[in-house]
C-alpha positions as CSV (number, residue, x, y, z in Angstrom):
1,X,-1.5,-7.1,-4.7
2,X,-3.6,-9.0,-7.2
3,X,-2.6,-8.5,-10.6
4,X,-5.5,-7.9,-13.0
5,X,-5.2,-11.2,-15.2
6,X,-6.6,-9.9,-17.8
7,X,-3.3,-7.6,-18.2
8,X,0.0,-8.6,-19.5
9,X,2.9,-7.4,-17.1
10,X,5.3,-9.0,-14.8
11,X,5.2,-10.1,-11.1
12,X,8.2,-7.5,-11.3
13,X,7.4,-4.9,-12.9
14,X,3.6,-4.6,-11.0
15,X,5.8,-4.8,-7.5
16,X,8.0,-2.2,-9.3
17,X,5.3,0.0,-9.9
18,X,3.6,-0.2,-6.4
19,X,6.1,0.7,-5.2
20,X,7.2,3.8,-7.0
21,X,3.0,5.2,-6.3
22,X,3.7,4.8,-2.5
23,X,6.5,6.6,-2.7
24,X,4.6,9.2,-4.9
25,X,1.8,9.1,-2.0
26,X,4.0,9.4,0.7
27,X,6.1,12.4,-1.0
28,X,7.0,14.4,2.1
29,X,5.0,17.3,0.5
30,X,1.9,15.8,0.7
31,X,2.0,15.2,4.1
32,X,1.8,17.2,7.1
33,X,3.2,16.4,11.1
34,X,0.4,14.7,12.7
35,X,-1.4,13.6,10.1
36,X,-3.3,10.1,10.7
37,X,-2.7,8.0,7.6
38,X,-5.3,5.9,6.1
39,X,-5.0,3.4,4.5
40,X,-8.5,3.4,2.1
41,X,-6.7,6.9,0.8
42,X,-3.5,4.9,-0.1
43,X,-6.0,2.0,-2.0
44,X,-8.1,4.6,-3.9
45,X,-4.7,6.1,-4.8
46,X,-3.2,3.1,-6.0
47,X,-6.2,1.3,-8.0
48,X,-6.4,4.6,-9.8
49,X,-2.7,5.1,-10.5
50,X,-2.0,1.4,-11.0
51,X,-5.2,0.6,-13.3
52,X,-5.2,-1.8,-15.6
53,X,-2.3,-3.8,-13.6
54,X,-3.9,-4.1,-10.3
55,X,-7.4,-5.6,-9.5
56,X,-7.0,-5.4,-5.5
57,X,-4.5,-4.6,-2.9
58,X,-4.6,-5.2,0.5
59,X,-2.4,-4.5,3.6
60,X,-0.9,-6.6,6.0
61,X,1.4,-6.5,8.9
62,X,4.5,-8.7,8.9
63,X,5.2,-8.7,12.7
64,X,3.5,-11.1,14.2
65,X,2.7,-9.2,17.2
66,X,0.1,-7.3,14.8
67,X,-3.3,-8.8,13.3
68,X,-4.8,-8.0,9.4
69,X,-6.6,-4.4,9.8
70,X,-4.1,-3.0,12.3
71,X,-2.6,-0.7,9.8
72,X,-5.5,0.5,8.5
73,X,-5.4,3.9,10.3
74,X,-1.6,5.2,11.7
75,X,-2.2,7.9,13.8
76,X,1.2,10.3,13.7
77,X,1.8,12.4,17.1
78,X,2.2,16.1,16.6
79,X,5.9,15.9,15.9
80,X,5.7,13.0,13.3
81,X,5.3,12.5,10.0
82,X,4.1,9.4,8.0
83,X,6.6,8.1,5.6
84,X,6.8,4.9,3.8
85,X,9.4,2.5,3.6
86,X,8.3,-0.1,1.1
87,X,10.7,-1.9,-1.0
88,X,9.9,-4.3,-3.9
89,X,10.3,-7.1,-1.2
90,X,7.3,-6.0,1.0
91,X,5.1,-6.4,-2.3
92,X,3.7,-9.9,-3.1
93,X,1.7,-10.7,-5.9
94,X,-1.1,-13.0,-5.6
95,X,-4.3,-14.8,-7.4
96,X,-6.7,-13.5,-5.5
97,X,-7.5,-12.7,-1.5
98,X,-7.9,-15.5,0.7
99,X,-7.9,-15.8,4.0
100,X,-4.4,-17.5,4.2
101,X,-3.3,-14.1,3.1
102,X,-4.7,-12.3,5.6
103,X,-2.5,-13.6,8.4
């Protein structure tokens, strides 16, 4: 996540609130079984429930079997659903996107 600079809050309190709007995205009853996540829905739903504290928010896989862009569409099988498991340790705030970032 970049924080917008131009807004005073915490490293803490902007994971804190990523955090709690995933979960509010991924509420079980906004979801139904086999339906592909995306993750351009989860951005537009996060710049406008996080604005002012967020200028940009990318995502990127921690496994390193994975490569940036590879969760950018989750496709669930009939029987699944799509639920998020996000803690404040899978947020990191940063300055701004480089490419460092996005491996």
């Amino acid at each position: 996540v970049v924080k917008n600079s131009n807004y005073v809050i915490s490293d803490n309190d902007v994971k804190a609130a990523v955090v709690g709007a995933i979960n509010t995205f991924f509420d079980i009853n906004n979801w139904d079984f086999g339906e592909t996540f995306y993750f351009s829905e989860l951005s537009a739903y996060l710049h406008q429930a996080l604005t002012p504290k967020i200028s940009s928010i990318i995502i990127v896989p921690t496994s390193t079997s994975l490569a940036f862009g590879n969760l950018y569409q989750i496709n669930a099988e009939a029987d699944e659903i799509v639920i998020s498991a996000a803690t404040a340790d899978n947020v990191e705030v940063i300055s701004a996107i480089t490419a460092a970032q996005l491996v």
